[in-house]
Amino acid sequence: MESQISWHVELMVKPGQLDDFRTLTSKMVEFAKGEPGVLVYERYISEDGQSVHVYERYTGSAAAVMHLRAFKDIFGARFSSMVERKRFMVYGTPSAELKEILDGFGPIYLSLFAGFSR
């Protein structure tokens, strides 16, 4: 069985982009709902609308690769123009293929050493 992969990304919304960012985020969430390997796809925003935390969890590396490829083609350029990435944390053991994609974001990789989820 393939190990689940998740990540937490901290973003800052660029000035004047909040309304467009919210609209784009709604489209991204609807798109992700149709992807079978997406387990969690959540966005949290600060009261001032500047700080956004992203949490995503996938059934495994293959599902994450599929998502990232689709995301890049459909949303990547617009999304990147609206935010500044502050921190990218990857949890689990990504495949070589997924790691090659994620390395472009400058993440910190963390492997589970204790605990459980239900």
mmCIF file of C-alpha atoms in Angstrom:
data_model
loop_
_atom_site.group_PDB
_atom_site.id
_atom_site.type_symbol
_atom_site.label_atom_id
_atom_site.label_comp_id
_atom_site.label_asym_id
_atom_site.label_seq_id
_atom_site.Cartn_x
_atom_site.Cartn_y
_atom_site.Cartn_z
ATOM 1 C CA MET A 1 0.000 0.000 0.000
ATOM 2 C CA GLU A 2 1.293 3.440 -0.944
ATOM 3 C CA SER A 3 1.873 5.902 1.906
ATOM 4 C CA GLN A 4 -0.276 8.990 2.166
ATOM 5 C CA ILE A 5 1.396 12.307 1.408
ATOM 6 C CA SER A 6 0.395 15.677 2.804
ATOM 7 C CA TRP A 7 1.684 19.210 2.860
ATOM 8 C CA HIS A 8 1.191 22.487 4.646
ATOM 9 C CA VAL A 9 1.990 25.685 2.781
ATOM 10 C CA GLU A 10 2.078 29.189 4.251
ATOM 11 C CA LEU A 11 1.270 31.962 1.768
ATOM 12 C CA MET A 12 0.879 35.722 1.769
ATOM 13 C CA VAL A 13 -1.759 37.167 -0.557
ATOM 14 C CA LYS A 14 -0.297 40.022 -2.586
ATOM 15 C CA PRO A 15 -1.841 43.490 -2.113
ATOM 16 C CA GLY A 16 -4.987 44.018 -4.158
ATOM 17 C CA GLN A 17 -5.337 40.308 -4.978
ATOM 18 C CA LEU A 18 -7.642 39.076 -2.211
ATOM 19 C CA ASP A 19 -10.936 39.113 -4.146
ATOM 20 C CA ASP A 20 -9.416 37.419 -7.191
ATOM 21 C CA PHE A 21 -7.607 34.961 -4.922
ATOM 22 C CA ARG A 22 -10.863 33.987 -3.190
ATOM 23 C CA THR A 23 -12.572 33.460 -6.564
ATOM 24 C CA LEU A 24 -9.707 31.356 -7.890
ATOM 25 C CA THR A 25 -9.540 29.353 -4.665
ATOM 26 C CA SER A 26 -13.240 28.449 -4.979
ATOM 27 C CA LYS A 27 -12.581 27.122 -8.491
ATOM 28 C CA MET A 28 -9.568 25.164 -7.276
ATOM 29 C CA VAL A 29 -11.561 23.563 -4.466
ATOM 30 C CA GLU A 30 -14.343 22.518 -6.849
ATOM 31 C CA PHE A 31 -11.773 21.041 -9.229
ATOM 32 C CA ALA A 32 -10.021 19.123 -6.423
ATOM 33 C CA LYS A 33 -13.349 17.615 -5.276
ATOM 34 C CA GLY A 34 -13.398 15.661 -8.547
ATOM 35 C CA GLU A 35 -9.939 14.176 -8.069
ATOM 36 C CA PRO A 36 -10.243 10.675 -6.560
ATOM 37 C CA GLY A 37 -6.900 10.684 -4.727
ATOM 38 C CA VAL A 38 -7.468 13.931 -2.819
ATOM 39 C CA LEU A 39 -8.333 13.200 0.828
ATOM 40 C CA VAL A 40 -8.084 16.711 2.300
ATOM 41 C CA TYR A 41 -7.996 20.051 0.475
ATOM 42 C CA GLU A 42 -8.366 22.928 2.930
ATOM 43 C CA ARG A 43 -7.553 26.626 2.950
ATOM 44 C CA TYR A 44 -7.408 28.822 6.052
ATOM 45 C CA ILE A 45 -7.167 32.616 5.975
ATOM 46 C CA SER A 46 -6.280 35.204 8.610
ATOM 47 C CA GLU A 47 -8.783 37.867 9.645
ATOM 48 C CA ASP A 48 -6.904 40.514 7.678
ATOM 49 C CA GLY A 49 -6.949 38.355 4.516
ATOM 50 C CA GLN A 50 -3.183 38.436 4.101
ATOM 51 C CA SER A 51 -2.015 35.096 5.464
ATOM 52 C CA VAL A 52 -3.272 31.822 3.982
ATOM 53 C CA HIS A 53 -2.455 28.315 5.142
ATOM 54 C CA VAL A 54 -2.983 25.421 2.750
ATOM 55 C CA TYR A 55 -3.394 21.832 3.923
ATOM 56 C CA GLU A 56 -3.631 19.017 1.395
ATOM 57 C CA ARG A 57 -3.529 15.242 1.837
ATOM 58 C CA TYR A 58 -3.400 12.578 -0.861
ATOM 59 C CA THR A 59 -3.796 8.806 -0.970
ATOM 60 C CA GLY A 60 -0.211 8.595 -2.179
ATOM 61 C CA SER A 61 2.458 10.035 -4.411
ATOM 62 C CA ALA A 62 0.707 9.058 -7.656
ATOM 63 C CA ALA A 63 -2.431 11.014 -6.697
ATOM 64 C CA ALA A 64 -0.344 14.021 -5.646
ATOM 65 C CA VAL A 65 1.545 13.972 -8.961
ATOM 66 C CA MET A 66 -1.732 13.866 -10.892
ATOM 67 C CA HIS A 67 -3.058 16.800 -8.876
ATOM 68 C CA LEU A 68 0.069 18.921 -9.254
ATOM 69 C CA ARG A 69 0.230 18.380 -13.007
ATOM 70 C CA ALA A 70 -3.423 19.363 -13.438
ATOM 71 C CA PHE A 71 -3.024 22.303 -11.047
ATOM 72 C CA LYS A 72 -0.028 23.636 -12.973
ATOM 73 C CA ASP A 73 -1.840 23.459 -16.316
ATOM 74 C CA ILE A 74 -5.120 24.966 -15.133
ATOM 75 C CA PHE A 75 -4.332 27.270 -12.202
ATOM 76 C CA GLY A 76 -0.560 27.526 -11.744
ATOM 77 C CA ALA A 77 0.286 30.853 -13.372
ATOM 78 C CA ARG A 78 -2.726 32.730 -11.979
ATOM 79 C CA PHE A 79 -2.263 31.302 -8.496
ATOM 80 C CA SER A 80 1.456 32.117 -8.419
ATOM 81 C CA SER A 81 0.820 35.700 -9.507
ATOM 82 C CA MET A 82 -1.465 36.288 -6.503
ATOM 83 C CA VAL A 83 0.618 34.918 -3.638
ATOM 84 C CA GLU A 84 4.068 34.776 -2.142
ATOM 85 C CA ARG A 85 5.046 31.402 -0.694
ATOM 86 C CA LYS A 86 6.577 31.683 2.788
ATOM 87 C CA ARG A 87 6.955 28.050 3.841
ATOM 88 C CA PHE A 88 6.262 24.625 2.337
ATOM 89 C CA MET A 89 6.317 21.535 4.558
ATOM 90 C CA VAL A 90 5.869 18.039 3.080
ATOM 91 C CA TYR A 91 4.840 15.161 5.354
ATOM 92 C CA GLY A 92 5.481 11.542 4.404
ATOM 93 C CA THR A 93 7.798 9.839 1.957
ATOM 94 C CA PRO A 94 7.219 11.098 -1.584
ATOM 95 C CA SER A 95 8.164 9.021 -4.608
ATOM 96 C CA ALA A 96 11.128 10.175 -6.693
ATOM 97 C CA GLU A 97 8.691 11.513 -9.310
ATOM 98 C CA LEU A 98 6.738 13.557 -6.762
ATOM 99 C CA LYS A 99 9.897 14.768 -5.042
ATOM 100 C CA GLU A 100 11.229 16.044 -8.368
ATOM 101 C CA ILE A 101 8.090 18.196 -8.771
ATOM 102 C CA LEU A 102 7.993 19.353 -5.144
ATOM 103 C CA ASP A 103 11.688 20.272 -5.122
ATOM 104 C CA GLY A 104 10.767 23.211 -7.374
ATOM 105 C CA PHE A 105 8.867 24.752 -4.441
ATOM 106 C CA GLY A 106 11.806 24.555 -2.013
ATOM 107 C CA PRO A 107 10.030 22.444 0.606
ATOM 108 C CA ILE A 108 11.205 20.980 3.871
ATOM 109 C CA TYR A 109 10.581 17.205 3.921
ATOM 110 C CA LEU A 110 9.507 15.564 7.172
ATOM 111 C CA SER A 111 9.119 11.811 7.727
ATOM 112 C CA LEU A 112 6.820 10.346 10.348
ATOM 113 C CA PHE A 113 8.767 8.933 13.261
ATOM 114 C CA ALA A 114 5.944 8.459 15.801
ATOM 115 C CA GLY A 115 2.165 8.726 16.052
ATOM 116 C CA PHE A 116 -0.934 7.608 14.182
ATOM 117 C CA SER A 117 -4.049 8.835 12.422
ATOM 118 C CA ARG A 118 -7.490 7.254 12.261
#
